[in-house]
Amino acid sequence: MKINLSFEANQSGTELHIFSCFNKTQEVKATKKADTKKAEKVLVHSHWSEELTESFEHSVASKHYKGECGELFSITMMSGATALIVGLGDKTKLTKEILRRQIATTYKAVSGKYEDATLHLDGFLLKGHAEESITAMIEALHMAAYTFDRHLAVKKKAKLQSITLATNEKKTVAKKFEAAIAEAHIIGECVKVARDFVNEAPNILHSETYAKEIEKDVKNLKHVKIKILGKAELKKEKMGMFLAVNAGSAYEPRLVHLTYTPAKATSKTKHIALVGKGLTFDTGGYSLKPGASMMNMKFDMAGSATVYAAFRAAVQMQLPVKISCYLGITDNAVNHLAVMPDSIVTGRNGKTVEILNTDAEGRLVLGDVVNYACDDKPDALIDAATLTGAILVALGSEVCGLFSNNQKLADSLLKSAKNADEYMWQLPIIDEHKNDIKALVADLKNIGSNGNGGSAKGAAFIENFVEPGIAWAHLDIAGIGDSQGHLPYCSPKGASGLIIRTLIDYLKNV
Ligand code: BES
Ligand code: MN
Ligand code: ZN
C-alpha cells in the first residue's frame, strides 16, 4: 500500500475521502415552550471540505448520525466521490489508541471497496500531539493491512492500493508530519517482518533457515554487525542448557548475535541488550505437549521476532543508543537423542540444572543466552519470551508479564508500554519462588514443585544466569504475542506484533 503526504486539504481525484467527526453533550430546551432542559449530543467537526458540509446538510439520513466513537457515516458528494465520516466521540476523550483502533476499523471497512482514498489528517490530530497522532494512525494502517497469504493459491488482495494523507498545514509543519510518517513506515514494516517470521511454518522456518533469513535481512541495515554461533560454538561457550534443548532436533541450534553501534557513539552512549526466545517449534520434548496445546507452537519464537523487530526499527531510525540483540534459536523436538527428564546439565555460568520437564525449555535456552549477553556488560538487559502458559492464567491473554531485578528499569518499561498503549503488568519474584526451583541433586531444577506462580518461577530461573550488577527485565509475551483479535489492527489468529512498539519507545528514551 502506498501512503503519500499531500499539502492540500482539498484533494480531488480519489474515490474516497475520509474525515473525522466528534460530538459533545449540550443542554437544549426540551420543547419550544417549556423551560425544561435536556442533554443532547451534537456533532462537532472541523476541517470538513465545503463539499462535504454541503452534502451532509442536504442529506436526510445525516440527521440520525451522532458521531459516536466507531460510528461510520458514508455519503456521496456532488463530485461523485464518497466521503466517509469516522465518528470519534467525545473530543476531550480522544487518545492515540482510539485513533489507532478507529483507523484500523475504517481501513477494514473500505479496503475491499475502493482503490484509493484521501485521509484528511487535520481533523484527526490530538491537540499538541499532532506527530504522535499521525504515527499512531499510520502504524495502525500498516498493521491492519497485514496479511499472511504467501502459502495461499488465491490471495485476497485488498482493493485499496493508495492512501493520500491531506493536510492544510504550512510546509514547515508538514515537514514534521513527514518525519512522523517515516517513523510509522519503519514501525509498520518491522512489525510485518516479525509477524512474517512468527507466522511461517516450522518445517520452513527452522533454526537454520531463520538465522539465514535474519542474516539476509540485516544486509540492508547500516552500522550492524552479525555473528552466528552454531552447535560447535555453543559447545565452546559451554551452553549445556541450550544444547540440551536442541539435542532432539533435526537442525543445528543458532545463536544470532547482532550489534548496532550508532554513528556518533561515545563512551557515554548507553548500551542495551535485547534477548529473545526463538523456539521455532515447541513439541514439549519427551514431556510431550498434548495435541491441542502443541498446535500453534510455531509461535514460540515470538520473543526473538519481537526483539529483532525493535532492534531493526531502532537501527532504521538511527537511534543514538548501542543495541546488542541475541536470539536463541532452536526447536524443542524429540528423537532418540532428545534430552530425557531427570537429566542434569550445566549452564554457561557453571550452575547445574536438573531438567524435570523438557517442556520448560525456554528458560534453559534463555539462561544460557542471557548469561552470554552479560559478557558485554550492557546498561540494561531485556529478554522477551513466550515463556509460560501460566502468564495467561495470571493476567489474561492480552497482557504482557514483566519481571525485573531493577525497579528503575521496570518503571521505564511500564512507562514505554503506556506510551505505546500496550498492556503490561509487573509481577514479583520473591525468595520463596527462588527457593522453590532449588533441586536436591543439582543447583536448580527447571520447574517449581507445583504449578502455582509458574511465570514468576520461570523468571526466577532465568535470573540465576544474570550476572550480578546487571539490570535485567523479563517480558513474558506468551499471551500478548498472538491472537489479539480484540484489536482491529491485529488479526484474530496469528502473530500480533505487540510489544515491539513498547521496546522501540524504550530504546528512544534510554
Ligand atoms: N512455549 C511454552 C509456553 C506457552 C504456553 C506459550 C502456551 C504460549 C502458550 C513453554 O515452553 C512451556 O511449555 N511452558 C510450560 C512450563 C511448565 C512445563 C513449567 C507451560 O507453560 O506449561
Ligand atoms: Mn515448552
Ligand atoms: Zn516454549
Coordinates of C-alpha atoms and ligand atoms in Angstrom, one line a residue:
M1 CA 0.0 0.0 0.0
K2 CA 1.3 3.4 -1.0
I3 CA 0.9 6.2 1.6
N4 CA 1.8 9.7 0.5
L5 CA 1.5 13.1 2.1
S6 CA 0.0 15.9 0.2
F7 CA -0.1 19.6 1.3
E8 CA -3.5 20.4 0.0
A9 CA -6.5 19.5 2.1
N10 CA -8.9 19.6 -0.8
Q11 CA -7.6 16.7 -2.7
S12 CA -9.6 15.6 -5.6
G13 CA -9.3 12.6 -7.7
T14 CA -9.5 9.8 -5.2
E15 CA -12.7 7.7 -4.9
L16 CA -12.9 8.0 -1.2
H17 CA -12.4 10.9 1.3
I18 CA -12.1 10.1 5.0
F19 CA -13.0 12.8 7.5
S20 CA -13.4 12.8 11.3
C21 CA -16.4 13.8 13.4
F22 CA -16.8 14.3 17.2
N23 CA -19.7 15.0 19.4
K24 CA -20.4 16.9 22.6
T25 CA -23.3 16.9 25.0
Q26 CA -25.2 20.1 25.0
E27 CA -28.2 21.2 27.0
V28 CA -31.2 22.1 24.9
K29 CA -34.7 23.1 25.7
A30 CA -36.9 20.1 25.8
T31 CA -39.7 21.8 24.0
K32 CA -40.1 25.2 22.4
K33 CA -42.5 26.4 25.1
A34 CA -41.3 24.8 28.3
D35 CA -38.3 25.8 30.2
T36 CA -37.2 22.3 31.0
K37 CA -33.8 21.4 29.6
K38 CA -32.4 18.1 28.4
A39 CA -29.0 17.0 27.3
E40 CA -28.4 16.1 23.7
K41 CA -25.5 15.0 21.7
V42 CA -24.5 17.4 18.9
L43 CA -21.9 16.9 16.2
V44 CA -18.6 18.8 16.3
H45 CA -16.4 18.8 13.3
S46 CA -13.5 20.7 11.9
H47 CA -11.6 20.6 8.6
W48 CA -14.5 19.3 6.6
S49 CA -14.4 20.3 3.0
E50 CA -17.2 22.7 1.7
E51 CA -18.5 20.0 -0.5
L52 CA -18.9 17.6 2.4
T53 CA -20.5 20.2 4.7
E54 CA -23.0 21.0 1.9
S55 CA -23.7 17.3 1.0
F56 CA -24.1 16.4 4.7
E57 CA -26.6 19.2 5.3
H58 CA -28.7 18.1 2.4
S59 CA -28.7 14.5 3.4
V60 CA -31.8 13.3 5.3
A61 CA -30.0 10.3 6.8
S62 CA -27.3 12.5 8.3
K63 CA -29.9 13.8 10.9
H64 CA -29.5 10.5 12.7
Y65 CA -25.8 10.5 12.7
K66 CA -24.4 11.1 16.2
G67 CA -20.6 10.9 15.6
E68 CA -20.2 8.3 18.3
C69 CA -16.8 6.6 18.6
G70 CA -16.8 3.9 15.9
E71 CA -19.9 5.2 14.2
L72 CA -19.2 5.5 10.4
F73 CA -21.3 7.5 8.0
S74 CA -20.8 7.5 4.3
I75 CA -22.3 9.9 1.8
T76 CA -21.9 10.5 -1.9
M77 CA -20.8 14.1 -2.7
M78 CA -21.6 16.2 -5.7
S79 CA -18.4 15.2 -7.4
G80 CA -19.5 11.6 -7.2
A81 CA -16.7 10.8 -4.8
T82 CA -17.7 9.2 -1.5
A83 CA -17.0 10.8 1.9
L84 CA -16.7 8.5 4.9
I85 CA -17.1 10.2 8.2
V86 CA -15.4 8.4 11.1
G87 CA -17.0 9.1 14.4
L88 CA -14.6 9.6 17.3
G89 CA -17.0 10.5 20.1
D90 CA -16.1 13.0 22.8
K91 CA -13.1 15.1 21.6
T92 CA -11.9 15.6 25.1
K93 CA -11.6 11.8 25.5
L94 CA -9.7 11.2 22.3
T95 CA -6.5 9.2 22.6
K96 CA -3.8 7.8 20.3
E97 CA -5.2 4.3 20.9
I98 CA -8.7 5.4 19.8
L99 CA -7.1 6.8 16.6
R100 CA -5.3 3.5 16.0
R101 CA -8.4 1.4 16.5
Q102 CA -10.7 3.6 14.5
I103 CA -8.3 4.0 11.6
A104 CA -7.8 0.2 11.6
T105 CA -11.5 -0.4 11.6
T106 CA -12.0 2.2 8.9
Y107 CA -9.3 0.5 6.8
K108 CA -11.1 -2.8 7.1
A109 CA -14.4 -1.3 6.2
V110 CA -13.1 0.3 3.0
S111 CA -10.1 -1.7 1.8
G112 CA -12.3 -4.1 -0.3
K113 CA -14.4 -1.3 -1.9
Y114 CA -12.1 1.5 -3.0
E115 CA -8.9 1.7 -5.0
D116 CA -7.6 4.9 -3.5
A117 CA -8.6 7.2 -0.6
T118 CA -7.6 10.5 0.9
L119 CA -7.3 10.7 4.6
H120 CA -8.0 14.3 5.7
L121 CA -5.5 14.4 8.5
D122 CA -6.1 17.7 10.2
G123 CA -9.4 16.7 11.8
F124 CA -7.8 13.6 13.4
L125 CA -4.9 15.1 15.3
L126 CA -4.7 15.3 19.1
K127 CA -4.1 18.9 20.2
G128 CA -0.4 19.4 20.9
H129 CA 0.4 15.9 19.8
A130 CA 0.0 16.1 16.0
E131 CA 3.0 14.0 15.1
E132 CA 2.3 11.3 17.6
S133 CA -1.3 11.1 16.3
I134 CA 0.0 10.7 12.8
T135 CA 2.5 8.0 13.7
A136 CA -0.3 6.1 15.6
M137 CA -2.7 6.2 12.7
I138 CA -0.2 5.2 10.0
E139 CA 1.3 2.4 12.1
A140 CA -2.2 1.1 12.7
L141 CA -2.9 1.3 8.9
H142 CA 0.1 -0.8 8.2
M143 CA -0.8 -3.3 11.0
A144 CA -4.4 -3.6 9.8
A145 CA -3.4 -4.1 6.2
Y146 CA -1.1 -7.0 7.1
T147 CA -2.0 -10.5 5.8
F148 CA 0.0 -13.7 5.8
D149 CA -1.0 -15.2 2.5
R150 CA 2.2 -16.4 1.0
H151 CA 1.0 -20.0 1.0
L152 CA -2.4 -19.4 -0.5
A153 CA -3.0 -20.1 -4.1
V154 CA -5.6 -17.4 -4.3
K155 CA -4.7 -14.3 -2.4
K156 CA -7.3 -11.9 -1.1
K157 CA -5.7 -8.7 -2.4
A158 CA -7.0 -5.5 -0.9
K159 CA -8.5 -3.2 -3.5
L160 CA -7.2 -0.2 -1.7
Q161 CA -3.7 0.4 -3.0
S162 CA -3.0 4.0 -2.2
I163 CA -3.8 6.4 0.6
T164 CA -3.2 10.1 0.3
L165 CA -2.7 12.0 3.6
A166 CA -4.0 15.5 3.1
T167 CA -3.2 18.5 5.3
N168 CA -3.7 22.2 5.2
E169 CA -0.7 22.8 7.4
K170 CA 2.1 25.0 6.3
K171 CA 5.1 23.3 4.7
T172 CA 7.2 23.8 7.9
V173 CA 4.7 21.9 10.0
A174 CA 4.1 19.3 7.3
K175 CA 7.9 18.6 7.4
K176 CA 7.4 17.3 10.9
F177 CA 4.5 15.3 9.6
E178 CA 6.7 13.7 7.1
A179 CA 9.1 12.6 9.8
A180 CA 6.2 11.1 11.8
I181 CA 5.0 9.2 8.7
A182 CA 8.5 8.0 8.0
E183 CA 8.7 6.6 11.5
A184 CA 5.4 4.9 11.2
H185 CA 6.5 3.3 8.0
I186 CA 9.6 1.9 9.8
I187 CA 7.5 0.6 12.6
G188 CA 4.9 -0.9 10.3
E189 CA 7.5 -2.7 8.2
C190 CA 9.3 -4.0 11.3
V191 CA 6.0 -5.4 12.7
K192 CA 5.4 -7.1 9.4
V193 CA 8.9 -8.6 9.4
A194 CA 8.3 -10.0 12.9
R195 CA 4.8 -11.3 12.1
D196 CA 6.0 -13.0 8.9
F197 CA 8.7 -14.8 10.9
V198 CA 6.4 -16.0 13.6
N199 CA 3.6 -17.0 11.2
E200 CA 5.9 -19.0 8.9
A201 CA 5.5 -22.8 9.3
P202 CA 8.2 -24.6 11.4
N203 CA 9.1 -27.0 8.6
I204 CA 10.0 -24.0 6.5
L205 CA 11.4 -21.6 9.1
H206 CA 13.5 -23.7 11.4
S207 CA 16.7 -22.6 13.3
E208 CA 19.0 -22.8 10.3
T209 CA 16.7 -21.0 7.8
Y210 CA 15.6 -18.5 10.4
A211 CA 19.2 -17.4 11.1
K212 CA 19.8 -17.2 7.4
E213 CA 16.8 -15.0 6.8
I214 CA 18.0 -12.6 9.5
E215 CA 21.5 -12.6 8.1
K216 CA 19.9 -11.7 4.7
D217 CA 17.7 -9.0 6.3
V218 CA 20.5 -7.2 8.2
K219 CA 22.4 -6.7 5.0
N220 CA 20.1 -3.7 4.4
L221 CA 20.9 -2.2 7.8
K222 CA 23.6 0.3 8.5
H223 CA 26.1 0.1 11.4
V224 CA 25.1 -3.5 12.2
K225 CA 27.4 -6.5 12.8
I226 CA 26.2 -10.0 12.8
K227 CA 27.8 -13.1 14.4
I228 CA 26.0 -16.5 14.2
L229 CA 27.0 -19.3 16.6
G230 CA 26.2 -22.9 15.7
K231 CA 26.5 -26.1 17.7
A232 CA 30.3 -26.2 17.8
E233 CA 30.4 -22.6 19.1
L234 CA 27.7 -23.3 21.7
K235 CA 29.8 -26.2 23.0
K236 CA 32.8 -23.9 23.2
E237 CA 30.7 -21.5 25.2
K238 CA 29.6 -24.3 27.5
M239 CA 25.9 -23.6 26.9
G240 CA 24.8 -27.0 28.3
M241 CA 21.2 -25.9 28.8
F242 CA 20.7 -24.5 25.3
L243 CA 22.4 -27.6 23.8
A244 CA 20.1 -29.9 25.8
V245 CA 17.0 -28.3 24.3
N246 CA 18.5 -28.7 20.8
A247 CA 19.6 -32.4 21.4
G248 CA 16.5 -33.9 19.8
S249 CA 16.4 -31.6 16.8
A250 CA 17.0 -32.3 13.2
Y251 CA 18.5 -28.9 12.9
E252 CA 21.5 -27.2 14.5
P253 CA 20.9 -24.5 17.1
R254 CA 21.7 -20.9 16.2
L255 CA 22.6 -18.0 18.4
V256 CA 22.3 -14.9 16.3
H257 CA 24.3 -12.0 17.9
L258 CA 23.7 -8.6 16.3
T259 CA 25.3 -5.4 17.3
Y260 CA 24.3 -1.9 16.3
T261 CA 26.7 0.9 17.1
P262 CA 25.4 4.4 16.3
A263 CA 27.4 6.6 14.1
K264 CA 28.2 9.1 16.8
A265 CA 28.9 6.7 19.7
T266 CA 30.9 8.0 22.6
S267 CA 31.9 6.5 25.9
K268 CA 28.7 7.8 27.3
T269 CA 26.5 6.1 24.8
K270 CA 24.1 3.7 26.6
H271 CA 24.2 0.0 25.7
I272 CA 21.0 -2.0 25.8
A273 CA 20.9 -5.8 25.3
L274 CA 17.8 -7.5 23.9
V275 CA 17.5 -11.2 24.2
G276 CA 14.8 -13.3 22.5
K277 CA 13.4 -16.8 22.9
G278 CA 13.4 -18.3 19.4
L279 CA 11.8 -21.7 19.6
T280 CA 10.8 -22.3 16.0
F281 CA 8.6 -25.1 17.4
D282 CA 7.9 -26.4 20.8
T283 CA 6.7 -30.0 21.0
G284 CA 7.5 -30.2 24.7
G285 CA 10.2 -32.7 24.0
Y286 CA 9.9 -36.0 25.9
S287 CA 7.4 -34.2 28.3
L288 CA 5.3 -34.0 25.1
K289 CA 2.6 -31.5 24.9
P290 CA -0.9 -32.9 24.3
G291 CA -2.1 -32.3 20.7
A292 CA -4.3 -29.3 21.3
S293 CA -1.6 -27.5 23.3
M294 CA 1.0 -28.2 20.7
M295 CA -1.0 -26.6 18.0
N296 CA 0.3 -23.2 17.1
M297 CA 3.7 -23.7 18.9
K298 CA 5.4 -22.3 15.8
F299 CA 4.7 -19.1 17.6
D300 CA 7.2 -20.0 20.4
M301 CA 9.7 -17.8 18.6
A302 CA 7.7 -14.6 19.1
G303 CA 10.2 -13.3 21.7
S304 CA 13.0 -13.4 19.2
A305 CA 11.0 -11.8 16.5
T306 CA 9.8 -9.1 18.8
V307 CA 13.3 -8.1 20.0
Y308 CA 14.6 -8.4 16.4
A309 CA 11.9 -6.1 15.1
A310 CA 12.6 -3.5 17.8
F311 CA 16.3 -3.7 17.1
R312 CA 15.6 -3.3 13.3
A313 CA 13.4 -0.3 13.8
A314 CA 15.9 1.4 16.2
V315 CA 18.7 0.9 13.6
Q316 CA 16.5 2.3 10.8
M317 CA 15.7 5.3 13.0
Q318 CA 19.4 5.6 13.7
L319 CA 18.8 6.0 17.4
P320 CA 21.8 7.2 19.4
V321 CA 22.0 4.1 21.6
K322 CA 24.1 1.0 21.2
I323 CA 22.0 -2.1 21.0
S324 CA 23.0 -5.7 21.1
C325 CA 20.5 -8.3 20.1
Y326 CA 20.8 -12.0 20.9
L327 CA 18.4 -14.6 19.5
G328 CA 18.5 -18.1 21.0
I329 CA 17.1 -20.3 18.2
T330 CA 16.2 -24.0 18.1
D331 CA 13.2 -26.2 18.1
N332 CA 12.2 -28.4 21.0
A333 CA 11.7 -31.8 19.3
V334 CA 12.0 -35.5 20.1
N335 CA 14.3 -38.1 18.6
H336 CA 16.5 -40.8 20.1
L337 CA 19.0 -38.1 21.2
A338 CA 16.5 -35.8 22.8
V339 CA 17.2 -34.9 26.4
M340 CA 15.3 -37.0 28.9
P341 CA 13.6 -35.8 32.0
D342 CA 15.8 -36.2 35.1
S343 CA 18.9 -35.2 33.0
I344 CA 21.3 -33.0 34.7
V345 CA 23.1 -30.4 32.6
T346 CA 25.4 -27.5 33.3
G347 CA 24.6 -23.9 32.2
R348 CA 27.1 -21.5 30.9
N349 CA 27.8 -19.9 34.3
G350 CA 28.6 -23.3 35.8
K351 CA 25.2 -23.8 37.6
T352 CA 23.8 -27.4 37.3
V353 CA 20.2 -27.9 36.4
E354 CA 18.0 -30.9 36.8
I355 CA 15.6 -30.9 33.8
L356 CA 12.5 -32.4 35.3
N357 CA 10.2 -31.3 32.5
T358 CA 11.6 -30.9 29.0
D359 CA 8.7 -28.6 28.1
A360 CA 10.1 -25.9 30.4
E361 CA 12.7 -25.4 27.7
G362 CA 12.6 -21.6 27.1
R363 CA 14.3 -20.8 30.4
L364 CA 17.1 -23.3 29.5
V365 CA 17.8 -21.5 26.2
L366 CA 17.4 -18.0 27.7
G367 CA 19.5 -18.8 30.8
D368 CA 22.5 -19.5 28.6
V369 CA 21.9 -16.7 26.1
V370 CA 21.2 -14.1 28.9
N371 CA 24.5 -15.2 30.5
Y372 CA 26.3 -14.8 27.2
A373 CA 24.8 -11.3 26.8
C374 CA 26.1 -10.3 30.3
D375 CA 29.7 -10.6 29.0
D376 CA 29.1 -7.4 27.0
K377 CA 28.2 -5.6 30.3
P378 CA 25.1 -3.8 29.0
D379 CA 23.5 -1.0 30.9
A380 CA 20.2 -2.9 30.8
L381 CA 19.3 -6.4 29.6
I382 CA 15.7 -7.1 28.5
D383 CA 14.5 -10.5 27.4
A384 CA 11.2 -11.3 25.6
A385 CA 9.8 -14.8 25.6
T386 CA 6.7 -16.9 25.2
L387 CA 7.8 -18.5 28.4
T388 CA 4.7 -19.7 30.3
G389 CA 1.1 -20.7 29.8
A390 CA 0.7 -19.6 33.4
I391 CA 1.0 -15.9 32.3
L392 CA -2.3 -16.2 30.5
V393 CA -3.9 -17.6 33.7
A394 CA -2.4 -14.8 35.8
L395 CA -3.0 -11.8 33.5
G396 CA -5.3 -12.9 30.8
S397 CA -4.2 -13.4 27.2
E398 CA -4.0 -9.6 26.5
V399 CA -1.3 -8.6 29.0
C400 CA 2.5 -8.8 28.9
G401 CA 4.0 -10.0 32.1
L402 CA 7.0 -8.1 33.4
F403 CA 9.6 -9.3 35.9
S404 CA 12.8 -7.4 36.9
N405 CA 15.6 -7.2 39.3
N406 CA 15.7 -3.5 38.9
Q407 CA 12.7 -1.2 39.6
K408 CA 14.1 1.7 37.6
L409 CA 14.2 -0.5 34.5
A410 CA 10.8 -2.0 35.3
D411 CA 9.4 1.5 35.6
S412 CA 10.9 2.6 32.3
L413 CA 9.4 -0.4 30.5
L414 CA 5.9 0.2 32.1
K415 CA 6.1 3.8 31.0
S416 CA 7.0 2.8 27.5
A417 CA 4.2 0.3 27.4
K418 CA 1.8 3.1 28.5
N419 CA 3.2 5.4 25.7
A420 CA 2.7 2.6 23.2
D421 CA -0.8 1.8 24.6
E422 CA 0.2 -1.8 25.2
Y423 CA -0.8 -3.8 28.3
M424 CA 2.0 -4.7 30.6
W425 CA 1.8 -5.6 34.3
Q426 CA 4.7 -6.3 36.7
L427 CA 4.7 -9.4 38.8
P428 CA 7.1 -10.2 41.7
I429 CA 9.9 -12.7 42.0
I430 CA 10.1 -13.5 45.7
D431 CA 12.6 -15.5 47.7
E432 CA 10.1 -18.3 48.1
H433 CA 9.9 -18.6 44.3
K434 CA 13.7 -18.7 44.1
N435 CA 13.8 -21.4 46.7
D436 CA 11.2 -23.4 45.0
I437 CA 13.4 -24.0 42.0
K438 CA 16.3 -25.4 44.0
A439 CA 16.8 -29.1 43.4
L440 CA 18.1 -31.9 45.6
V441 CA 20.6 -33.3 43.3
A442 CA 21.6 -30.2 41.3
D443 CA 21.8 -26.4 41.9
L444 CA 18.5 -25.8 40.2
K445 CA 15.5 -27.6 38.7
N446 CA 13.7 -26.2 35.7
I447 CA 10.2 -26.3 37.2
G448 CA 8.7 -25.4 40.5
S449 CA 7.4 -28.0 42.9
N450 CA 3.9 -27.1 41.8
G451 CA 2.3 -25.0 39.1
N452 CA 1.5 -22.0 41.2
G453 CA 3.2 -18.9 40.2
G454 CA 4.6 -20.7 37.2
S455 CA 5.5 -17.5 35.4
A456 CA 7.4 -16.0 38.3
K457 CA 9.3 -19.2 38.9
G458 CA 10.3 -19.2 35.2
A459 CA 11.6 -15.7 35.6
A460 CA 13.3 -16.6 38.9
F461 CA 15.1 -19.4 37.0
I462 CA 16.4 -17.1 34.3
E463 CA 17.6 -14.6 37.0
N464 CA 20.1 -17.3 38.1
F465 CA 22.0 -16.7 34.9
V466 CA 22.1 -12.9 35.0
E467 CA 25.5 -11.7 36.2
P468 CA 25.5 -9.6 39.4
G469 CA 25.0 -5.9 38.9
I470 CA 23.2 -6.1 35.6
A471 CA 19.8 -4.5 35.4
W472 CA 17.6 -7.2 33.8
A473 CA 13.9 -7.4 32.9
H474 CA 12.0 -10.3 31.5
L475 CA 8.9 -9.9 29.4
D476 CA 6.5 -12.9 29.2
I477 CA 4.6 -12.5 26.0
A478 CA 3.0 -16.0 25.8
G479 CA -0.4 -14.3 25.9
I480 CA 0.0 -11.0 24.1
G481 CA 2.2 -12.4 21.3
D482 CA -0.6 -13.8 19.2
S483 CA -4.3 -13.9 18.6
Q484 CA -5.1 -10.4 19.7
G485 CA -8.3 -10.2 17.6
H486 CA -9.9 -7.7 20.1
L487 CA -7.7 -5.1 18.4
P488 CA -8.7 -4.1 14.9
Y489 CA -5.1 -3.7 13.9
C490 CA -4.3 -7.3 14.8
S491 CA -5.5 -10.5 13.2
P492 CA -7.8 -12.8 15.2
K493 CA -5.2 -15.6 14.7
G494 CA -1.5 -15.3 14.2
A495 CA 1.4 -13.2 15.4
S496 CA 0.3 -9.9 17.0
G497 CA 3.5 -7.9 16.7
L498 CA 2.7 -6.3 20.0
I499 CA 5.4 -5.2 22.5
I500 CA 7.6 -4.2 19.6
R501 CA 6.3 -0.6 19.9
T502 CA 6.9 -0.6 23.6
L503 CA 10.5 -1.7 23.1
I504 CA 11.0 0.9 20.4
D505 CA 9.7 3.6 22.8
Y506 CA 12.0 2.4 25.5
L507 CA 15.0 2.5 23.1
K508 CA 14.0 6.0 22.0
N509 CA 14.0 7.2 25.6
V510 CA 17.1 5.5 27.0
Ligands
BES1 N1 6.2 -22.2 25.0 C1 5.6 -22.7 26.2 C2 4.7 -21.6 26.8 C3 3.5 -21.3 26.2 C4 2.3 -22.0 26.5 C5 3.3 -20.3 25.2 C6 1.1 -21.6 25.9 C7 2.1 -19.9 24.7 C8 1.0 -20.6 25.0 C9 6.7 -23.1 27.2 O1 7.8 -23.6 26.6 C10 6.1 -24.1 28.0 O2 5.8 -25.2 27.5 N2 5.9 -23.8 29.3 C11 5.4 -24.7 30.2 C12 6.2 -24.6 31.5 C13 5.8 -25.7 32.5 C14 6.3 -27.0 32.0 C15 6.5 -25.4 33.8 C16 3.9 -24.4 30.4 O3 3.6 -23.2 30.4 O4 3.1 -25.3 30.5
MN2 MN 7.7 -25.7 26.3
ZN3 ZN 8.3 -23.0 24.7

